[in-house]
Every structure is written in C-alpha cells, then in structure tokens.
GROMACS .gro file of C-alpha atoms in nm:
model
  415
    1GLU     CA    1  -2.239   9.996   6.110
    2GLN     CA    2  -1.863   9.953   6.154
    3VAL     CA    3  -1.789  10.188   5.864
    4ILE     CA    4  -2.029  10.447   6.006
    5TRP     CA    5  -1.861  10.429   6.348
    6ILE     CA    6  -1.512  10.461   6.198
    7ILE     CA    7  -1.605  10.771   5.999
    8SER     CA    8  -1.787  10.928   6.294
    9ILE     CA    9  -1.511  10.868   6.551
   10MET     CA   10  -1.221  10.975   6.329
   11THR     CA   11  -1.384  11.292   6.197
   12GLY     CA   12  -1.615  11.393   6.481
   13ILE     CA   13  -1.935  11.404   6.276
   14SER     CA   14  -2.268  11.250   6.382
   15LEU     CA   15  -2.368  10.895   6.295
   16ALA     CA   16  -2.635  11.026   6.058
   17GLN     CA   17  -2.377  11.237   5.874
   18ALA     CA   18  -2.135  10.942   5.870
   19ASP     CA   19  -2.403  10.726   5.710
   20GLU     CA   20  -2.432  10.980   5.427
   21LYS     CA   21  -2.056  10.952   5.371
   22ARG     CA   22  -2.085  10.572   5.372
   23ARG     CA   23  -2.348  10.590   5.101
   24ALA     CA   24  -2.124  10.817   4.892
   25LEU     CA   25  -1.851  10.550   4.893
   26GLY     CA   26  -2.064  10.345   4.654
   27ASP     CA   27  -1.962  10.529   4.335
   28ARG     CA   28  -1.627  10.649   4.200
   29GLN     CA   29  -1.700  11.021   4.210
   30GLY     CA   30  -1.848  11.004   4.558
   31GLN     CA   31  -1.554  10.800   4.682
   32GLN     CA   32  -1.307  11.066   4.567
   33GLU     CA   33  -1.512  11.339   4.733
   34VAL     CA   34  -1.517  11.144   5.062
   35CYS     CA   35  -1.139  11.088   5.035
   36ASP     CA   36  -1.073  11.460   4.984
   37TRP     CA   37  -1.283  11.532   5.294
   38PHE     CA   38  -1.193  11.238   5.520
   39ILE     CA   39  -0.813  11.260   5.521
   40PRO     CA   40  -0.789  11.629   5.624
   41ALA     CA   41  -1.073  11.586   5.876
   42ALA     CA   42  -0.903  11.288   6.043
   43LEU     CA   43  -0.562  11.460   6.045
   44ALA     CA   44  -0.723  11.763   6.207
   45ARG     CA   45  -0.846  11.535   6.488
   46GLY     CA   46  -0.485  11.441   6.567
   47TYR     CA   47  -0.453  11.102   6.396
   48ALA     CA   48  -0.113  11.020   6.244
   49GLN     CA   49  -0.072  11.031   5.867
   50GLU     CA   50   0.008  10.659   5.837
   51ILE     CA   51  -0.294  10.562   6.051
   52VAL     CA   52  -0.527  10.777   5.842
   53ALA     CA   53  -0.388  10.629   5.519
   54GLU     CA   54  -0.433  10.274   5.651
   55ILE     CA   55  -0.790  10.339   5.766
   56TRP     CA   56  -0.877  10.501   5.434
   57ASP     CA   57  -0.756  10.188   5.251
   58VAL     CA   58  -1.001   9.988   5.465
   59LEU     CA   59  -1.289  10.224   5.387
   60ARG     CA   60  -1.205  10.229   5.016
   61ALA     CA   61  -1.201   9.848   5.008
   62PHE     CA   62  -1.547   9.848   5.164
   63ALA     CA   63  -1.674  10.033   4.856
   64SER     CA   64  -1.579   9.730   4.644
   65PHE     CA   65  -1.738   9.477   4.879
   66GLY     CA   66  -1.806   9.515   5.246
   67PHE     CA   67  -1.887   9.217   5.465
   68CYS     CA   68  -1.846   9.253   5.839
   69LYS     CA   69  -1.709   8.961   6.038
   70ALA     CA   70  -2.027   8.910   6.239
   71HIS     CA   71  -2.229   8.889   5.918
   72ALA     CA   72  -1.977   8.647   5.767
   73ALA     CA   73  -1.991   8.429   6.077
   74ALA     CA   74  -2.371   8.426   6.063
   75PHE     CA   75  -2.344   8.272   5.715
   76ALA     CA   76  -2.042   8.052   5.782
   77MET     CA   77  -2.179   7.868   6.084
   78PRO     CA   78  -2.503   7.735   5.930
   79THR     CA   79  -2.313   7.661   5.607
   80TYR     CA   80  -2.061   7.447   5.793
   81GLN     CA   81  -2.333   7.283   6.003
   82SER     CA   82  -2.540   7.208   5.693
   83ALA     CA   83  -2.240   7.059   5.512
   84TRP     CA   84  -2.159   6.839   5.813
   85LEU     CA   85  -2.519   6.719   5.844
   86LYS     CA   86  -2.542   6.644   5.472
   87ALA     CA   87  -2.216   6.447   5.484
   88HIS     CA   88  -2.294   6.245   5.798
   89HIS     CA   89  -2.675   6.239   5.822
   90PRO     CA   90  -2.795   6.302   5.465
   91ALA     CA   91  -3.145   6.159   5.502
   92ALA     CA   92  -3.224   6.361   5.815
   93PHE     CA   93  -3.071   6.675   5.665
   94ILE     CA   94  -3.271   6.651   5.342
   95ALA     CA   95  -3.591   6.569   5.532
   96GLY     CA   96  -3.540   6.892   5.726
   97VAL     CA   97  -3.474   7.093   5.409
   98LEU     CA   98  -3.788   6.952   5.246
   99THR     CA   99  -3.999   7.027   5.552
  100HIS     CA  100  -3.884   7.386   5.594
  101ASP     CA  101  -3.866   7.454   5.218
  102PRO     CA  102  -3.604   7.730   5.192
  103GLY     CA  103  -3.737   7.809   4.847
  104MET     CA  104  -3.419   7.845   4.641
  105TYR     CA  105  -3.452   7.506   4.474
  106PRO     CA  106  -3.773   7.319   4.391
  107LYS     CA  107  -3.836   7.009   4.600
  108ARG     CA  108  -3.809   6.781   4.298
  109LEU     CA  109  -3.436   6.869   4.272
  110ILE     CA  110  -3.384   6.810   4.643
  111LEU     CA  111  -3.545   6.466   4.608
  112ASP     CA  112  -3.310   6.393   4.316
  113ASP     CA  113  -3.018   6.485   4.539
  114ALA     CA  114  -3.143   6.242   4.803
  115ARG     CA  115  -3.183   5.959   4.551
  116GLN     CA  116  -2.830   6.005   4.419
  117MET     CA  117  -2.707   5.942   4.774
  118GLY     CA  118  -2.908   5.621   4.799
  119VAL     CA  119  -3.198   5.755   5.008
  120THR     CA  120  -3.522   5.569   4.936
  121ILE     CA  121  -3.822   5.798   4.881
  122LEU     CA  122  -4.140   5.657   5.036
  123PRO     CA  123  -4.488   5.772   4.927
  124VAL     CA  124  -4.749   5.949   5.134
  125ASP     CA  125  -4.920   5.693   5.358
  126ILE     CA  126  -5.234   5.755   5.564
  127ASN     CA  127  -5.087   5.570   5.862
  128LEU     CA  128  -4.718   5.658   5.836
  129SER     CA  129  -4.705   6.015   5.704
  130GLY     CA  130  -4.721   6.320   5.926
  131GLY     CA  131  -4.716   6.693   5.880
  132ALA     CA  132  -4.340   6.691   5.816
  133TYR     CA  133  -4.100   6.474   5.619
  134THR     CA  134  -3.969   6.194   5.837
  135VAL     CA  135  -3.679   5.948   5.821
  136GLU     CA  136  -3.733   5.572   5.832
  137ARG     CA  137  -3.491   5.281   5.834
  138VAL     CA  138  -3.511   5.036   5.545
  139ASP     CA  139  -3.322   4.719   5.463
  140ARG     CA  140  -2.990   4.838   5.320
  141ALA     CA  141  -2.955   4.526   5.107
  142THR     CA  142  -3.292   4.572   4.938
  143ALA     CA  143  -3.302   4.953   4.934
  144ARG     CA  144  -3.402   5.094   4.599
  145VAL     CA  145  -3.120   5.222   4.382
  146PRO     CA  146  -3.147   5.582   4.263
  147MET     CA  147  -3.396   5.635   3.982
  148ARG     CA  148  -3.217   5.648   3.648
  149ALA     CA  149  -3.408   5.853   3.396
  150PHE     CA  150  -3.187   5.736   3.109
  151ASP     CA  151  -2.836   5.602   3.058
  152GLY     CA  152  -2.685   5.876   2.844
  153ALA     CA  153  -2.324   5.891   2.731
  154SER     CA  154  -2.159   5.840   3.071
  155THR     CA  155  -1.799   5.948   3.121
  156GLY     CA  156  -1.744   5.701   3.402
  157ARG     CA  157  -1.674   5.991   3.636
  158SER     CA  158  -1.881   6.046   3.944
  159LEU     CA  159  -1.880   6.275   4.243
  160LYS     CA  160  -1.811   6.118   4.579
  161LEU     CA  161  -2.145   6.140   4.756
  162PRO     CA  162  -2.250   6.033   5.107
  163ASP     CA  163  -2.382   5.676   5.122
  164ALA     CA  164  -2.731   5.693   5.272
  165ARG     CA  165  -2.855   5.349   5.172
  166GLY     CA  166  -3.060   5.197   5.451
  167TYR     CA  167  -3.246   5.521   5.512
  168ALA     CA  168  -3.567   5.650   5.361
  169ILE     CA  169  -3.761   5.975   5.361
  170ARG     CA  170  -4.137   5.950   5.403
  171MET     CA  171  -4.336   6.209   5.207
  172SER     CA  172  -4.544   6.457   5.405
  173LEU     CA  173  -4.921   6.497   5.413
  174SER     CA  174  -4.873   6.873   5.409
  175ASP     CA  175  -4.752   6.871   5.048
  176LEU     CA  176  -5.083   6.743   4.914
  177SER     CA  177  -5.247   7.014   4.707
  178GLY     CA  178  -5.563   7.157   4.860
  179ILE     CA  179  -5.524   6.994   5.202
  180SER     CA  180  -5.576   7.226   5.499
  181ALA     CA  181  -5.366   7.242   5.814
  182ARG     CA  182  -5.673   7.130   6.009
  183GLU     CA  183  -5.718   6.825   5.787
  184VAL     CA  184  -5.353   6.729   5.837
  185GLU     CA  185  -5.401   6.762   6.212
  186THR     CA  186  -5.717   6.549   6.228
  187ILE     CA  187  -5.570   6.281   6.001
  188ILE     CA  188  -5.267   6.246   6.228
  189GLU     CA  189  -5.485   6.241   6.540
  190GLY     CA  190  -5.687   5.950   6.400
  191GLN     CA  191  -5.394   5.729   6.300
  192PRO     CA  192  -5.381   5.434   6.255
  193TYR     CA  193  -5.669   5.358   6.017
  194LEU     CA  194  -5.794   5.012   5.925
  195ASP     CA  195  -5.890   5.093   5.567
  196LEU     CA  196  -6.048   5.356   5.341
  197SER     CA  197  -6.387   5.310   5.505
  198ASP     CA  198  -6.242   5.372   5.851
  199PHE     CA  199  -6.051   5.674   5.723
  200TYR     CA  200  -6.363   5.817   5.558
  201ALA     CA  201  -6.556   5.780   5.883
  202ARG     CA  202  -6.300   5.921   6.126
  203ALA     CA  203  -6.034   6.136   5.957
  204GLY     CA  204  -6.249   6.444   5.898
  205ALA     CA  205  -6.099   6.498   5.553
  206SER     CA  206  -6.301   6.638   5.265
  207TYR     CA  207  -6.404   6.426   4.967
  208PRO     CA  208  -6.158   6.600   4.728
  209THR     CA  209  -5.873   6.551   4.975
  210ILE     CA  210  -5.947   6.178   5.010
  211GLU     CA  211  -5.972   6.146   4.633
  212ARG     CA  212  -5.629   6.305   4.588
  213LEU     CA  213  -5.484   6.082   4.860
  214ILE     CA  214  -5.608   5.777   4.668
  215LEU     CA  215  -5.462   5.904   4.341
  216ILE     CA  216  -5.113   5.952   4.489
  217GLY     CA  217  -5.115   5.607   4.651
  218ALA     CA  218  -5.167   5.700   5.016
  219PHE     CA  219  -5.402   5.401   5.063
  220ASP     CA  220  -5.186   5.149   4.876
  221GLY     CA  221  -5.021   5.032   5.197
  222VAL     CA  222  -5.327   4.988   5.416
  223HIS     CA  223  -5.502   4.792   5.138
  224ASN     CA  224  -5.187   4.599   5.040
  225ILE     CA  225  -5.253   4.680   4.677
  226ASP     CA  226  -4.937   4.515   4.546
  227ALA     CA  227  -5.053   4.176   4.676
  228THR     CA  228  -5.427   4.190   4.602
  229GLU     CA  229  -5.660   4.243   4.308
  230ILE     CA  230  -5.770   4.579   4.449
  231ASN     CA  231  -5.629   4.885   4.273
  232ARG     CA  232  -5.664   5.262   4.290
  233ARG     CA  233  -5.958   5.269   4.049
  234ASP     CA  234  -6.141   5.033   4.285
  235LEU     CA  235  -6.063   5.265   4.577
  236LEU     CA  236  -6.203   5.562   4.385
  237LEU     CA  237  -6.524   5.369   4.317
  238HIS     CA  238  -6.538   5.263   4.682
  239LEU     CA  239  -6.502   5.626   4.791
  240GLY     CA  240  -6.803   5.714   4.578
  241ASP     CA  241  -7.003   5.434   4.740
  242LEU     CA  242  -6.904   5.557   5.087
  243HIS     CA  243  -7.002   5.911   4.996
  244ARG     CA  244  -7.348   5.796   4.887
  245SER     CA  245  -7.390   5.570   5.189
  246PRO     CA  246  -7.607   5.681   5.485
  247THR     CA  247  -7.306   5.614   5.708
  248ARG     CA  248  -7.160   5.944   5.827
  249SER     CA  249  -6.940   6.068   6.108
  250LEU     CA  250  -6.980   6.351   6.353
  251GLY     CA  251  -6.687   6.466   6.562
  252GLY     CA  252  -6.501   6.142   6.497
  253ALA     CA  253  -6.788   5.920   6.615
  254GLN     CA  254  -6.938   5.699   6.347
  255LEU     CA  255  -7.317   5.720   6.320
  256ASN     CA  256  -7.431   5.423   6.116
  257PHE     CA  257  -7.788   5.390   6.249
  258GLY     CA  258  -7.781   5.019   6.173
  259PHE     CA  259  -7.622   5.058   5.831
  260THR     CA  260  -7.294   4.892   5.741
  261PRO     CA  261  -7.049   5.062   5.505
  262PRO     CA  262  -7.041   4.926   5.149
  263ALA     CA  263  -6.784   4.655   5.084
  264LEU     CA  264  -6.470   4.715   4.884
  265ILE     CA  265  -6.462   4.480   4.586
  266SER     CA  266  -6.253   4.449   4.273
  267SER     CA  267  -6.424   4.607   3.974
  268GLY     CA  268  -6.205   4.430   3.723
  269LEU     CA  269  -6.090   4.765   3.584
  270PRO     CA  270  -5.720   4.799   3.505
  271ASP     CA  271  -5.507   4.992   3.751
  272LEU     CA  272  -5.362   5.331   3.667
  273THR     CA  273  -5.054   5.307   3.447
  274SER     CA  274  -4.715   5.412   3.583
  275GLY     CA  275  -4.736   5.724   3.371
  276GLU     CA  276  -5.079   5.811   3.510
  277LYS     CA  277  -4.956   5.758   3.866
  278VAL     CA  278  -4.659   5.989   3.811
  279GLY     CA  279  -4.892   6.243   3.652
  280HIS     CA  280  -5.110   6.245   3.963
  281GLU     CA  281  -4.801   6.280   4.185
  282VAL     CA  282  -4.691   6.584   3.988
  283ASP     CA  283  -5.042   6.731   3.983
  284HIS     CA  284  -5.112   6.682   4.354
  285LEU     CA  285  -4.765   6.686   4.516
  286GLY     CA  286  -4.574   6.901   4.269
  287MET     CA  287  -4.307   6.633   4.220
  288GLU     CA  288  -4.254   6.272   4.118
  289VAL     CA  289  -4.217   6.009   4.389
  290SER     CA  290  -4.238   5.667   4.224
  291HIS     CA  291  -4.063   5.741   3.892
  292HIS     CA  292  -3.879   6.027   3.728
  293MET     CA  293  -4.079   6.160   3.434
  294LEU     CA  294  -3.789   6.102   3.195
  295GLU     CA  295  -3.788   5.728   3.267
  296PHE     CA  296  -4.076   5.688   3.023
  297TYR     CA  297  -3.860   5.831   2.743
  298ALA     CA  298  -3.538   5.642   2.824
  299ASP     CA  299  -3.524   5.442   2.498
  300PHE     CA  300  -3.567   5.757   2.292
  301LEU     CA  301  -3.309   5.959   2.487
  302ASN     CA  302  -3.053   5.681   2.470
  303ALA     CA  303  -3.114   5.633   2.096
  304ILE     CA  304  -3.053   5.999   2.012
  305GLY     CA  305  -2.750   6.024   2.242
  306ALA     CA  306  -2.890   6.273   2.492
  307VAL     CA  307  -2.628   6.376   2.748
  308ARG     CA  308  -2.696   6.366   3.122
  309SER     CA  309  -2.641   6.681   3.324
  310SER     CA  310  -2.378   6.500   3.532
  311ASP     CA  311  -2.173   6.439   3.216
  312LEU     CA  312  -2.182   6.785   3.062
  313LEU     CA  313  -1.854   6.886   3.225
  314ALA     CA  314  -1.676   6.615   3.029
  315GLN     CA  315  -1.801   6.747   2.694
  316ARG     CA  316  -1.571   6.957   2.477
  317SER     CA  317  -1.641   7.331   2.490
  318GLY     CA  318  -1.829   7.436   2.179
  319SER     CA  319  -1.955   7.086   2.098
  320SER     CA  320  -2.320   7.035   2.006
  321VAL     CA  321  -2.526   6.819   2.244
  322LEU     CA  322  -2.883   6.720   2.318
  323VAL     CA  323  -3.019   6.740   2.673
  324ALA     CA  324  -3.361   6.667   2.817
  325GLY     CA  325  -3.548   6.740   3.136
  326VAL     CA  326  -3.846   6.865   3.329
  327LYS     CA  327  -3.878   7.243   3.344
  328VAL     CA  328  -3.761   7.372   3.680
  329ALA     CA  329  -3.746   7.743   3.602
  330LEU     CA  330  -3.792   7.976   3.308
  331GLN     CA  331  -3.670   8.333   3.346
  332SER     CA  332  -3.634   8.634   3.119
  333PRO     CA  333  -3.472   8.909   3.328
  334PRO     CA  334  -3.405   9.255   3.182
  335VAL     CA  335  -3.058   9.295   3.029
  336ARG     CA  336  -2.859   9.608   2.952
  337SER     CA  337  -2.875   9.560   2.575
  338GLY     CA  338  -3.255   9.558   2.582
  339LYS     CA  339  -3.269   9.227   2.395
  340ARG     CA  340  -3.463   8.947   2.559
  341VAL     CA  341  -3.263   8.651   2.689
  342ILE     CA  342  -3.444   8.341   2.816
  343PHE     CA  343  -3.287   8.114   3.078
  344LEU     CA  344  -3.427   7.761   3.105
  345SER     CA  345  -3.337   7.518   3.386
  346LEU     CA  346  -3.414   7.148   3.339
  347ASP     CA  347  -3.408   6.856   3.584
  348ASP     CA  348  -3.306   6.525   3.426
  349GLY     CA  349  -3.275   6.312   3.739
  350TYR     CA  350  -2.897   6.356   3.757
  351GLY     CA  351  -2.889   6.727   3.826
  352CYS     CA  352  -2.984   7.052   3.658
  353ASN     CA  353  -2.919   7.166   3.300
  354ASP     CA  354  -2.908   7.540   3.235
  355ALA     CA  355  -2.978   7.653   2.879
  356THR     CA  356  -2.966   8.009   2.746
  357PHE     CA  357  -3.181   8.117   2.453
  358PHE     CA  358  -3.066   8.432   2.278
  359SER     CA  359  -3.278   8.619   2.026
  360ASP     CA  360  -3.167   8.405   1.730
  361ALA     CA  361  -3.301   8.090   1.899
  362GLN     CA  362  -3.620   8.248   2.028
  363ARG     CA  363  -3.779   8.313   1.691
  364ASP     CA  364  -3.866   7.951   1.624
  365TYR     CA  365  -3.890   7.809   1.976
  366ALA     CA  366  -4.045   8.072   2.207
  367ASP     CA  367  -4.388   7.908   2.194
  368VAL     CA  368  -4.241   7.573   2.304
  369LEU     CA  369  -4.047   7.738   2.586
  370PHE     CA  370  -4.348   7.905   2.741
  371HIS     CA  371  -4.603   7.627   2.693
  372SER     CA  372  -4.423   7.297   2.769
  373ARG     CA  373  -4.322   7.102   3.078
  374LEU     CA  374  -4.091   6.838   2.930
  375PHE     CA  375  -3.814   6.954   2.699
  376LEU     CA  376  -3.557   6.829   2.454
  377VAL     CA  377  -3.295   7.099   2.395
  378ARG     CA  378  -3.009   7.119   2.146
  379GLY     CA  379  -2.720   7.357   2.202
  380HIS     CA  380  -2.349   7.425   2.222
  381ILE     CA  381  -2.148   7.366   2.539
  382ARG     CA  382  -2.007   7.678   2.704
  383ARG     CA  383  -1.760   7.643   2.991
  384THR     CA  384  -1.816   7.899   3.265
  385GLY     CA  385  -1.546   7.781   3.507
  386PRO     CA  386  -1.359   7.473   3.632
  387ARG     CA  387  -1.686   7.317   3.753
  388GLY     CA  388  -1.929   7.530   3.556
  389VAL     CA  389  -2.098   7.462   3.226
  390SER     CA  390  -2.402   7.597   3.046
  391LEU     CA  391  -2.570   7.546   2.713
  392ARG     CA  392  -2.619   7.807   2.441
  393ALA     CA  393  -2.941   7.672   2.298
  394THR     CA  394  -3.005   7.642   1.926
  395GLY     CA  395  -3.331   7.447   1.941
  396ALA     CA  396  -3.605   7.320   2.173
  397TRP     CA  397  -3.888   7.071   2.137
  398GLU     CA  398  -4.168   6.940   2.354
  399LEU     CA  399  -4.029   6.602   2.459
  400ARG     CA  400  -4.349   6.403   2.422
  401SER     CA  401  -4.404   6.531   2.068
  402ALA     CA  402  -4.044   6.453   1.973
  403TYR     CA  403  -4.078   6.104   2.121
  404GLU     CA  404  -4.397   6.033   1.926
  405LYS     CA  405  -4.236   6.142   1.599
  406TRP     CA  406  -3.930   5.930   1.675
  407SER     CA  407  -4.157   5.632   1.743
  408LEU     CA  408  -4.289   5.678   1.388
  409ASN     CA  409  -3.932   5.691   1.251
  410GLN     CA  410  -3.952   6.066   1.196
  411SER     CA  411  -3.638   6.142   1.395
  412THR     CA  412  -3.515   6.422   1.167
  413LEU     CA  413  -3.680   6.667   1.407
  414VAL     CA  414  -3.380   6.676   1.640
  415ARG     CA  415  -3.096   6.666   1.391
   0.00000   0.00000   0.00000
C-alpha cells in the first residue's frame, strides 16, 4: 500500500493505476518502463530532481524485496515474545504450541524439543488430562532425563538450552484419534473417575474410544498398573465384560437394575511390550510418549556408527555417514530441470536430519522411501551454511529390516 500511495501522490494517477505500476516493478523490463515513466511524471509535478531520484531508489529496492515496517513489526513482536517465553517458561510455551498446533512442524519434533530441555512428558490420563496440553510440576531431582534414542558418535558439543527440569507437559485427550469434541467434553465433566468401570458408566465415551484410551495407557494411573498384577490386556478384557454386562448408563446416571459390574481380575496374560505400547501411541496419538522409536534399535545404531542429527555439523564436508530416524516428511516438489528430487526429513530424537535423493539414488531406493516409516540412510555431508548441513543420500533401507539382518550377522547391507 505504501508503494501505491507514493506512486499515486508523486505522479497524480489513481490508486488503481498506481497498483498496475507496482505490479510492473516485479520484472526487469517492467521496472525500466516504470522508471522511464515515473521520473518525468514526478518532475512534471514539481518535485526536485534529487528527491525524485531518491524516491525512485526506494521503489526500485522494493522490486527486490518489499517489506513494510508495520508488517515487519507484526512478525517481530510475536517472534520476540515466543523466544522470551521459550527461554524463561519453556514448558508452558511448548504446551501452548502443542495445543494450538501451528502446523509447520509435526508434534513429535516439538516433544523432542521439550525433552532436550528436560521437560518430562506425561501420558494421557483419564483423571488428569483435559482438552489442551497442560503443565504440571514434578520433582526436579527425580525428573526423567531426555529420551536418548542412541548414543552415536558425540562431539561433546551441545547447544545451551533452557533448563526446564521440574516441569512436565501432560498429553491432551484431544489428540486421541477418533475422539469427538463432545466425548472430550463429557470425559472432563465427569472427572475424577474411580476406575474403568466408573468411567464406562459415566463418561459417555464410545467403546472404540475407551479401547484406544486403554491402549495408550490412560487408565494406568487410576489402576496403579505399575504396582499391581493388572495390566492393559486385563483392562481390555474387563472392557469387554463391561460391554456385555446389563449395566448401562443414561445421561450419566448408572442404571444397574440390581446388577453389579463385573470385577476386574488378573488374567495372567503378559502385558504389552514396550514396543507394542509405543506402536499404539503412534497409531492413536500420532507420536511416541513413553519411548522414542529408535530406542529399540540403539545397539544396532551404535554398532554401525550412526551419527546423531545434533552431531552432523561437526562432520567433515563430503564425508560419508549413516543416519537413522522416523519419517517426518517426504516431498518431491517440481524442479526447473524436470528431474525428480526427493527430500526426506527424519527425526532421531536429537533433532531433524534432512536427506536429498537425486535421480541416481532413486533407482534402487524409491520403493523404500515411499513405503517405510523408519529409515537408515547413507549419504555424504553437504554444508549449507555456518549452522546448516544436509545429506546427499546414496542409499536408504527400512530400519527394521536392516536391524534384523544385522542381528543375523548380515551387516554388509549398510556398507
């Protein structure tokens, strides 16, 4: 708008005509045509030669990149405020980011960021979780250290991060797949619950929603699973018994007609493994809460010398490295040459690895790229700036398959 006003006032044309001139500034030929018109038109309006020349320099600079002060301030203020909040109140800041989900980065990466600052991540809990992410205080001395997916070849360098130990972020009910806003509302209204039976009778949640809540550990706290023989398989069986029971609820009032709900007993079945629990977290929350997925491959990654994302900057440019991670994004945007280029972003628990697959690497590995979740990638380091590094990929494997072959001493796959 400022450019339009300048052109209009100095030449006497309408705002609509001035906007057409502004548009013409965008290319070299149009800029020259505007220059040949603007300078005589402004001089004819009585402006001094030096003033016209100075104003034209401003307009010409706008053609390269124009950013008005008000627009800049609108970006600068929330940027400064966000940086201050992250530095001084990291747990509260990240809880807000997770709740409002700005969309640029997946939540799994934001959780990684929180863990690196010492924030404890607490699971969904039927009595403690709400519709938004919340901050809780925890014992600083016993707070969980950040999850370490694997050791890697550490350089000993580390960024200075805010120390948020003593604070925790409680996962939100709203992130559960398939749950409705109404279910979240009725669950919160009914808190606290005594147990699964009480929840089933009063919460107004559907059977599939309750089943998913069990699988992600939302009932672990109310049933004190860590200190009893009851496990999540028992809770799933108990849910089935409740569903078949004549006990039902209507509008939050339990109608048992003389029946008592079936008792929760230990079935003797083994609990879900850590891997199964993480799998359910990923399936139903879209992210890991209890463990990073790479933790289960730590021995393998350490044995083959995989490099952590936080240590890539210390690697020599052009050197060959192995990296691993969970797929965050896979993109293949159009490029001027017409050749397909694939960009793969991986989360390894320490940050994000960015790997580029050009046509020579796509021939043998395209199928893996488009049909895998966990990756092992080989490539050459490419420095993109003082704090920037990327990987020109030369190979890619499905991590689980590579791990299984390594377990059978068939490690030549990644050489």
